[in-house]
mmCIF file of C-alpha atoms in Angstrom:
data_model
loop_
_atom_site.group_PDB
_atom_site.id
_atom_site.type_symbol
_atom_site.label_atom_id
_atom_site.label_comp_id
_atom_site.label_asym_id
_atom_site.label_seq_id
_atom_site.Cartn_x
_atom_site.Cartn_y
_atom_site.Cartn_z
ATOM 1 C CA GLN A 1 0.000 0.000 0.000
ATOM 2 C CA PRO A 2 1.350 3.439 -0.869
ATOM 3 C CA PHE A 3 2.249 5.843 1.889
ATOM 4 C CA TRP A 4 0.747 8.997 0.375
ATOM 5 C CA PRO A 5 -3.032 8.309 0.949
ATOM 6 C CA THR A 6 -2.466 8.081 4.690
ATOM 7 C CA ALA A 7 -0.257 11.176 4.698
ATOM 8 C CA HIS A 8 -2.803 12.998 2.564
ATOM 9 C CA ARG A 9 -5.601 12.140 4.989
ATOM 10 C CA ARG A 10 -3.498 13.277 7.905
ATOM 11 C CA ALA A 11 -2.708 16.572 6.180
ATOM 12 C CA GLY A 12 -6.398 17.079 5.430
ATOM 13 C CA HIS A 13 -7.277 16.383 9.041
ATOM 14 C CA ALA A 14 -4.608 18.802 10.263
ATOM 15 C CA ALA A 15 -5.948 21.505 7.942
ATOM 16 C CA ALA A 16 -9.492 20.916 9.177
ATOM 17 C CA VAL A 17 -8.388 21.131 12.801
ATOM 18 C CA ALA A 18 -6.376 24.288 12.112
ATOM 19 C CA GLY A 19 -9.372 25.794 10.338
ATOM 20 C CA ARG A 20 -11.613 25.188 13.345
ATOM 21 C CA VAL A 21 -9.029 26.510 15.757
ATOM 22 C CA PHE A 22 -8.318 29.667 13.788
ATOM 23 C CA GLY A 23 -11.913 30.367 12.731
ATOM 24 C CA ALA A 24 -11.731 29.572 9.027
ATOM 25 C CA ARG A 25 -14.986 29.022 7.189
ATOM 26 C CA SER A 26 -16.000 25.422 6.793
ATOM 27 C CA VAL A 27 -16.175 23.849 3.366
ATOM 28 C CA ARG A 28 -19.873 23.125 3.897
ATOM 29 C CA ALA A 29 -20.606 26.754 4.723
ATOM 30 C CA GLN A 30 -18.706 28.032 1.692
ATOM 31 C CA GLY A 31 -20.925 26.053 -0.677
ATOM 32 C CA ARG A 32 -24.139 27.309 0.915
ATOM 33 C CA GLY A 33 -23.307 30.986 0.606
ATOM 34 C CA VAL A 34 -23.196 31.548 4.360
ATOM 35 C CA PRO A 35 -21.341 34.774 5.172
ATOM 36 C CA ALA A 36 -18.009 34.173 6.889
ATOM 37 C CA ASN A 37 -19.001 36.200 9.924
ATOM 38 C CA ARG A 38 -22.123 34.045 10.493
ATOM 39 C CA VAL A 39 -20.407 30.637 10.469
ATOM 40 C CA GLY A 40 -20.112 29.510 14.071
ATOM 41 C CA ALA A 41 -21.103 32.955 15.310
ATOM 42 C CA SER A 42 -21.482 33.170 19.038
ATOM 43 C CA LYS A 43 -24.400 34.876 20.773
ATOM 44 C CA GLY A 44 -22.322 38.020 21.164
ATOM 45 C CA THR A 45 -21.960 38.512 17.395
ATOM 46 C CA ARG A 46 -25.602 38.035 16.473
ATOM 47 C CA GLU A 47 -27.906 40.913 15.793
ATOM 48 C CA LYS A 48 -29.595 42.270 18.903
ATOM 49 C CA GLY A 49 -33.118 41.446 17.680
ATOM 50 C CA ASP A 50 -32.445 37.693 17.434
ATOM 51 C CA MET A 51 -32.620 36.903 21.148
ATOM 52 C CA ALA A 52 -34.260 40.059 22.483
ATOM 53 C CA ASP A 53 -37.716 38.533 22.915
ATOM 54 C CA PHE A 54 -36.506 35.149 24.167
ATOM 55 C CA SER A 55 -37.575 34.370 27.750
ATOM 56 C CA VAL A 56 -36.016 30.929 28.222
ATOM 57 C CA ASP A 57 -33.523 30.552 31.073
ATOM 58 C CA PHE A 58 -30.831 28.296 29.616
ATOM 59 C CA THR A 59 -29.605 27.253 33.063
ATOM 60 C CA LYS A 60 -32.846 25.305 33.632
ATOM 61 C CA SER A 61 -33.038 21.607 32.870
ATOM 62 C CA TYR A 62 -35.952 22.023 30.429
ATOM 63 C CA ALA A 63 -33.811 24.262 28.188
ATOM 64 C CA ARG A 64 -31.015 21.754 27.699
ATOM 65 C CA ARG A 65 -30.750 19.746 24.525
ATOM 66 C CA ARG A 66 -31.179 16.040 25.057
ATOM 67 C CA PRO A 67 -28.351 13.815 23.777
ATOM 68 C CA ASP A 68 -30.537 12.105 21.167
ATOM 69 C CA GLU A 69 -32.525 15.219 20.175
ATOM 70 C CA PRO A 70 -31.959 16.586 16.657
ATOM 71 C CA ARG A 71 -31.198 20.295 16.465
ATOM 72 C CA SER A 72 -34.391 21.045 14.564
ATOM 73 C CA HIS A 73 -36.492 19.367 17.255
ATOM 74 C CA TYR A 74 -34.589 21.210 19.984
ATOM 75 C CA SER A 75 -35.134 24.513 18.220
ATOM 76 C CA SER A 76 -38.889 24.014 17.894
ATOM 77 C CA ARG A 77 -39.104 22.810 21.508
ATOM 78 C CA LEU A 78 -37.321 25.990 22.644
ATOM 79 C CA LYS A 79 -39.756 28.110 20.621
ATOM 80 C CA PHE A 80 -42.635 26.280 22.292
ATOM 81 C CA ILE A 81 -41.095 26.776 25.761
ATOM 82 C CA ASN A 82 -40.607 30.467 25.016
ATOM 83 C CA ALA A 83 -44.244 30.898 23.974
ATOM 84 C CA LEU A 84 -45.372 28.891 27.005
ATOM 85 C CA ILE A 85 -43.356 31.026 29.422
ATOM 86 C CA LYS A 86 -44.620 34.242 27.841
ATOM 87 C CA GLY A 87 -48.228 33.093 28.064
ATOM 88 C CA GLU A 88 -48.289 31.164 31.342
ATOM 89 C CA GLY A 89 -44.991 32.107 33.006
ATOM 90 C CA GLU A 90 -46.341 33.170 36.401
ATOM 91 C CA THR A 91 -48.583 30.132 36.867
ATOM 92 C CA LEU A 92 -46.212 27.325 35.810
ATOM 93 C CA THR A 93 -43.396 25.770 37.809
ATOM 94 C CA ASP A 94 -40.131 24.681 36.199
ATOM 95 C CA GLU A 95 -41.177 21.050 36.593
ATOM 96 C CA ARG A 96 -44.456 21.674 34.778
ATOM 97 C CA ILE A 97 -42.652 23.480 31.950
ATOM 98 C CA GLU A 98 -40.279 20.532 31.618
ATOM 99 C CA VAL A 99 -43.129 18.011 31.526
ATOM 100 C CA LEU A 100 -45.037 20.058 28.949
ATOM 101 C CA SER A 101 -41.930 20.403 26.787
ATOM 102 C CA HIS A 102 -41.503 16.606 26.819
ATOM 103 C CA CYS A 103 -45.188 16.197 25.976
ATOM 104 C CA TYR A 104 -44.745 18.698 23.147
ATOM 105 C CA SER A 105 -41.928 16.644 21.604
ATOM 106 C CA ASN A 106 -43.887 13.416 22.036
ATOM 107 C CA VAL A 107 -46.988 14.838 20.362
ATOM 108 C CA LYS A 108 -45.198 16.701 17.575
ATOM 109 C CA TYR A 109 -42.677 14.049 16.562
ATOM 110 C CA LEU A 110 -44.081 10.757 17.878
ATOM 111 C CA SER A 111 -47.823 11.433 17.396
ATOM 112 C CA ASN A 112 -48.675 10.732 21.026
ATOM 113 C CA ILE A 113 -52.044 11.860 22.381
ATOM 114 C CA TYR A 114 -52.661 13.132 25.912
ATOM 115 C CA ASN A 115 -55.767 14.252 27.770
ATOM 116 C CA LYS A 116 -57.703 17.347 26.655
ATOM 117 C CA ASP A 117 -56.038 19.683 29.163
ATOM 118 C CA ILE A 118 -52.518 18.930 27.961
ATOM 119 C CA MET A 119 -53.472 18.809 24.277
ATOM 120 C CA GLY A 120 -55.258 22.145 24.666
ATOM 121 C CA MET A 121 -52.192 23.704 26.276
ATOM 122 C CA LEU A 122 -49.898 22.348 23.548
ATOM 123 C CA SER A 123 -52.113 23.469 20.675
ATOM 124 C CA LYS A 124 -52.550 26.887 22.307
ATOM 125 C CA TYR A 125 -48.832 27.588 21.917
ATOM 126 C CA ASP A 126 -48.190 25.654 18.707
ATOM 127 C CA PRO A 127 -51.035 25.879 16.183
ATOM 128 C CA GLU A 128 -49.611 22.946 14.173
ATOM 129 C CA ILE A 129 -50.606 20.567 16.949
ATOM 130 C CA PRO A 130 -54.171 19.302 16.560
ATOM 131 C CA MET A 131 -56.563 19.764 19.446
#
C-alpha cells in the first residue's frame, strides 16, 4: 500500500483542525453561501433582535438539549417553551414546563395523544398541533 493516501488524509485532518481553531470558514458553509461572519457565530456577534424577545432561562433543565434530540427538534421545543413562558410564566413551575416540553416533543414528533387539558395547552402555543 502506498504511503501517500495516509499522509494525505493526515494533512487534510490537520488543515481541518487548524481551520476550526483559527476560525476559518467550513467547506460546507462556503458552498451554501453563508457569510463568513455568520459561520459559528457566538451569541455576542448576532444581531440584537435575534434573542431580544426570548424568555427561556438556559440554566434550567428544560432548556437543555437532550443527547438524542436533533437540532431542529430542539429549536422548535425551545420556541414552544418560550411561547409557554410568555403566556403562562407566572402560573407554571419549572417542573411543569419541563413536563409540557416533553409532551410537546412526544406529540409533535411521535404522534402521542394526551388528555384534553394537555393537548389544549400544547395546541394553544403551537397551532400545528391538533386539538
